[in-house]
Amino acid sequence: MTYTSLCKVTVSHTYYASNICECLQYQASQETITMMSKYGFVLRLMKDGFELYTSSSQPIETHLNYITQVSGGTSFEFIGITTDPNFSNFTNIPMNELGVLTFASDQTVSNTSDTKIQLAETFVTDTTAHKTIAISIKFEDLIRLQKTMSNLSFLIQLQARETQWNYYIVNSSNQEYNELAIEGSDEIQFTSPTETTLQNGQKALLFISKTTKIPLKNEVTYTFDLVNTKQTISGDRKEVLIKGLPIPNPQNLQIQDDHTIASLIYVYI
């Protein structure tokens, strides 16, 4: 039996260094599964999305119009379920709201390329849904687009959440440090330290990334060092206390008084 590609859906995420949304598992809705089985469609799952094939020898338009006439179906419906409980934290969606990211083939972004059609994102509040994303590929769009694109490919681009990074430096060694600072990137600067008290009563020095919001990543993109300026007979000398400070865990987020979102990183020296 010969199968012809009907369309491909690729899901990317800027949180991952691979730019692949590595934490999503895809499946068709029950109605779509029934339709696929009855009318000769096959779903092939891939690491970065999925591809839909047809075994029909009829033209796509004829085949899909026939399905609509006899079954009333007008679209293929798919869902993505996350395997990472922190997905809603590291993805740029409303905080503290339960919902589903929805995408439809008739809702596209204006900068769609010649090779891939990027679908627009809509967040729908839903407190009962177990799915993370929902994708609707409509028959009428498949018919229209197949006429001009031989390898029809849709792109879903998810964005990482950008946060203010707050480093809490806890001096657990009781050593004296003259002047602590966080350095390492010309484009991202940190404030001078301010003394603060943690919830457990420990004293800490707080460093805050300034006006720049930094996107969360699953791997190190920006390298920051904790340095101390020592006063010596020959003058001030910088020493690196920690080379490569840890990056934020997306689990540790905080909505601040000004409604900005901060990543909290605790470092013990």
Coordinates of C-alpha atoms in Angstrom, one line a residue:
M1 CA 0.0 0.0 0.0
T2 CA 1.3 3.5 -0.9
Y3 CA 1.0 6.3 1.6
T4 CA 1.1 10.0 0.7
S5 CA 2.0 12.7 3.2
L6 CA -1.0 14.9 3.9
C7 CA 0.7 17.3 6.3
K8 CA 3.4 17.6 8.9
V9 CA 3.3 19.4 12.3
T10 CA 6.5 20.5 14.0
V11 CA 6.5 21.8 17.5
S12 CA 9.5 23.9 18.6
H13 CA 10.3 25.4 22.0
T14 CA 13.0 28.0 22.7
Y15 CA 13.5 26.6 26.3
Y16 CA 15.3 23.6 24.9
A17 CA 18.8 24.0 23.4
S18 CA 17.6 21.6 20.7
N19 CA 14.7 24.0 19.9
I20 CA 12.5 20.8 20.0
C21 CA 9.7 20.6 22.5
E22 CA 11.2 17.6 24.1
C23 CA 8.5 17.1 26.8
L24 CA 5.4 16.7 24.6
Q25 CA 3.7 13.4 23.6
Y26 CA 1.2 13.6 20.8
Q27 CA -2.0 11.7 20.0
A28 CA -5.1 12.0 17.9
S29 CA -8.5 12.7 19.5
Q30 CA -10.8 9.7 19.7
E31 CA -13.0 11.0 16.9
T32 CA -9.9 11.5 14.7
I33 CA -8.6 8.0 15.5
T34 CA -12.0 6.6 14.4
M35 CA -11.9 8.6 11.2
M36 CA -8.3 7.7 10.5
S37 CA -9.0 4.0 10.9
K38 CA -12.1 4.1 8.7
Y39 CA -10.8 6.2 5.8
G40 CA -7.2 5.1 5.5
F41 CA -5.1 7.7 7.4
V42 CA -1.9 6.9 9.4
L43 CA -0.3 9.0 12.1
R44 CA 3.5 8.8 12.4
L45 CA 4.9 10.2 15.6
M46 CA 8.2 12.0 15.7
K47 CA 10.4 13.6 18.3
D48 CA 9.5 17.0 17.1
G49 CA 5.9 16.5 16.2
F50 CA 4.0 14.2 13.9
E51 CA 3.1 13.6 10.3
L52 CA -0.3 12.5 8.8
Y53 CA -0.4 10.2 5.8
T54 CA -3.3 9.0 3.5
S55 CA -3.5 5.7 1.6
S56 CA -6.3 7.0 -0.7
S57 CA -5.5 7.1 -4.4
Q58 CA -8.2 9.8 -4.8
P59 CA -7.2 13.5 -5.0
I60 CA -7.1 15.0 -1.5
E61 CA -10.0 17.4 -2.2
T62 CA -12.2 14.5 -3.4
H63 CA -11.3 12.3 -0.5
L64 CA -11.8 14.9 2.3
N65 CA -15.1 16.2 0.8
Y66 CA -16.4 12.7 0.7
I67 CA -15.5 12.2 4.4
T68 CA -17.3 15.4 5.3
Q69 CA -20.4 14.3 3.3
V70 CA -20.7 10.9 4.9
S71 CA -19.5 11.6 8.4
G72 CA -19.8 15.3 9.0
G73 CA -16.1 15.5 10.0
T74 CA -14.4 18.7 9.0
S75 CA -11.0 18.5 10.7
F76 CA -8.3 16.4 12.3
E77 CA -7.9 17.0 16.0
F78 CA -4.7 16.3 18.0
I79 CA -3.4 16.9 21.5
G80 CA 0.0 17.1 23.2
I81 CA 0.5 16.0 26.8
T82 CA 3.5 17.2 28.7
T83 CA 5.8 14.8 30.6
D84 CA 7.4 17.8 32.5
P85 CA 5.4 19.2 35.5
N86 CA 7.2 22.5 35.0
F87 CA 6.0 23.1 31.5
S88 CA 3.7 25.9 32.5
N89 CA 6.5 27.6 34.4
F90 CA 9.2 27.6 31.7
T91 CA 6.7 28.4 28.9
N92 CA 5.5 31.9 28.2
I93 CA 1.8 31.5 29.2
P94 CA -0.3 33.1 31.9
M95 CA 1.0 32.3 35.4
N96 CA -1.2 30.5 37.9
E97 CA -3.9 29.8 35.3
L98 CA -4.9 26.3 34.1
G99 CA -5.5 26.1 30.4
V100 CA -4.7 24.8 27.0
L101 CA -2.5 26.3 24.2
T102 CA -4.7 25.9 21.1
F103 CA -3.6 26.1 17.5
A104 CA -5.7 25.9 14.3
S105 CA -4.7 25.7 10.7
D106 CA -6.8 28.7 9.8
Q107 CA -5.1 30.9 12.4
T108 CA -1.5 31.7 11.2
V109 CA 1.1 34.3 12.0
S110 CA 2.0 36.9 9.4
N111 CA 5.7 35.9 9.1
T112 CA 5.0 32.5 7.8
S113 CA 7.8 31.2 5.5
D114 CA 7.6 29.6 2.1
T115 CA 8.4 26.2 3.6
K116 CA 6.4 26.2 6.9
I117 CA 3.2 27.7 7.9
Q118 CA 3.4 29.0 11.5
L119 CA 0.2 28.6 13.5
A120 CA -0.9 31.3 15.9
E121 CA -1.2 30.6 19.6
T122 CA -4.3 31.1 21.7
F123 CA -4.4 30.3 25.4
V124 CA -7.8 29.0 26.5
T125 CA -8.6 28.8 30.2
D126 CA -9.6 25.3 31.3
T127 CA -9.4 23.9 34.8
T128 CA -10.3 20.3 33.8
A129 CA -8.1 19.7 30.8
H130 CA -5.4 17.0 31.0
K131 CA -3.9 18.1 27.7
T132 CA -1.2 20.8 27.3
I133 CA -1.8 21.8 23.7
A134 CA -4.6 21.2 21.2
I135 CA -4.1 21.3 17.4
S136 CA -6.9 21.5 14.8
I137 CA -6.1 20.8 11.1
K138 CA -9.1 21.7 9.1
F139 CA -10.1 19.9 5.8
E140 CA -10.7 23.2 4.0
D141 CA -7.2 24.4 4.8
L142 CA -5.6 21.1 3.7
I143 CA -7.5 21.3 0.4
R144 CA -6.5 24.9 -0.2
L145 CA -2.9 24.7 0.9
Q146 CA -2.2 21.4 -0.9
K147 CA -2.8 23.2 -4.2
T148 CA 0.2 25.4 -3.8
M149 CA 2.5 23.5 -1.4
S150 CA 3.7 20.0 -2.3
N151 CA 5.1 19.2 1.2
L152 CA 2.6 20.9 3.5
S153 CA 4.3 21.6 6.9
F154 CA 2.9 23.5 9.9
L155 CA 5.1 25.0 12.6
I156 CA 4.1 25.6 16.3
Q157 CA 6.7 27.8 18.0
L158 CA 6.5 27.9 21.8
Q159 CA 8.5 30.5 23.6
A160 CA 10.4 30.3 26.9
R161 CA 9.3 32.5 29.8
E162 CA 11.6 35.5 30.4
T163 CA 12.2 36.3 34.0
Q164 CA 14.2 38.5 36.3
W165 CA 17.0 36.5 37.8
N166 CA 17.5 36.9 41.6
Y167 CA 20.6 35.4 43.0
Y168 CA 20.6 34.9 46.8
I169 CA 24.2 34.5 48.0
V170 CA 24.4 32.9 51.5
N171 CA 27.7 33.1 53.3
S172 CA 27.7 29.8 55.2
S173 CA 31.5 29.8 55.6
N174 CA 31.7 32.9 57.8
Q175 CA 34.6 34.2 55.7
E176 CA 34.8 37.9 55.1
Y177 CA 34.4 39.2 51.5
N178 CA 35.2 42.8 50.7
E179 CA 33.1 43.4 47.6
L180 CA 31.1 40.7 45.9
A181 CA 29.7 41.1 42.4
I182 CA 28.2 39.0 39.6
E183 CA 30.0 39.3 36.2
G184 CA 30.2 37.5 32.9
S185 CA 27.9 39.1 30.3
D186 CA 28.1 42.5 28.6
E187 CA 24.4 42.5 27.7
I188 CA 23.1 41.4 31.1
Q189 CA 24.2 43.3 34.2
F190 CA 23.3 42.6 37.9
T191 CA 22.7 45.2 40.6
S192 CA 25.1 45.7 43.5
P193 CA 24.2 43.4 46.4
T194 CA 21.6 44.3 49.0
E195 CA 21.2 42.6 52.3
T196 CA 18.1 40.5 52.9
T197 CA 16.7 37.9 55.2
L198 CA 15.4 34.6 53.8
Q199 CA 12.2 32.9 55.1
N200 CA 14.3 30.5 57.2
G201 CA 16.0 33.5 59.0
Q202 CA 19.3 33.2 57.1
K203 CA 21.0 36.4 56.0
A204 CA 21.8 36.7 52.3
L205 CA 23.0 39.1 49.6
L206 CA 20.6 39.6 46.8
F207 CA 21.8 40.3 43.2
I208 CA 19.1 41.2 40.7
S209 CA 19.4 41.2 36.9
K210 CA 18.6 44.7 35.9
T211 CA 16.2 45.8 33.2
T212 CA 16.9 42.8 31.0
K213 CA 14.6 39.8 31.3
I214 CA 16.4 36.5 30.7
P215 CA 14.7 33.6 28.9
L216 CA 14.7 30.3 30.8
K217 CA 16.8 27.5 29.3
N218 CA 17.4 23.9 30.0
E219 CA 21.1 24.4 29.4
V220 CA 23.6 27.1 30.2
T221 CA 23.4 30.0 27.7
Y222 CA 24.7 32.8 29.7
T223 CA 27.7 32.2 32.1
F224 CA 27.9 34.3 35.2
D225 CA 30.6 34.3 37.8
L226 CA 30.6 35.3 41.5
V227 CA 33.7 37.4 42.1
N228 CA 35.2 39.1 45.1
T229 CA 37.5 42.2 45.1
K230 CA 40.2 41.7 47.6
Q231 CA 42.2 44.6 49.1
T232 CA 45.9 43.8 49.1
I233 CA 49.1 45.8 49.7
S234 CA 49.6 46.1 45.9
G235 CA 46.0 47.2 45.3
D236 CA 42.6 45.7 44.7
R237 CA 42.6 42.2 43.1
K238 CA 39.6 40.2 41.8
E239 CA 39.2 36.6 42.6
V240 CA 36.5 34.2 41.2
L241 CA 34.7 32.5 44.0
I242 CA 32.3 30.5 41.8
K243 CA 32.9 30.2 38.1
G244 CA 29.6 29.5 36.3
L245 CA 26.8 30.2 38.7
P246 CA 23.8 27.7 38.5
I247 CA 21.0 28.6 36.1
P248 CA 17.4 28.9 37.5
N249 CA 15.2 25.9 38.2
P250 CA 11.9 26.7 36.5
Q251 CA 10.2 25.4 39.6
N252 CA 11.4 28.4 41.6
L253 CA 9.4 31.3 40.3
Q254 CA 7.9 34.2 42.2
I255 CA 5.4 36.9 41.1
Q256 CA 6.6 40.2 42.5
D257 CA 4.8 43.2 43.7
D258 CA 5.2 44.9 40.4
H259 CA 3.8 41.8 38.6
T260 CA 7.1 40.8 37.1
I261 CA 8.2 37.2 37.4
A262 CA 11.4 36.4 39.1
S263 CA 13.5 33.2 39.1
L264 CA 15.0 32.6 42.6
I265 CA 18.5 31.0 42.7
Y266 CA 20.1 30.2 46.1
V267 CA 23.9 29.9 46.3
Y268 CA 25.9 28.9 49.4
I269 CA 29.5 29.9 49.7

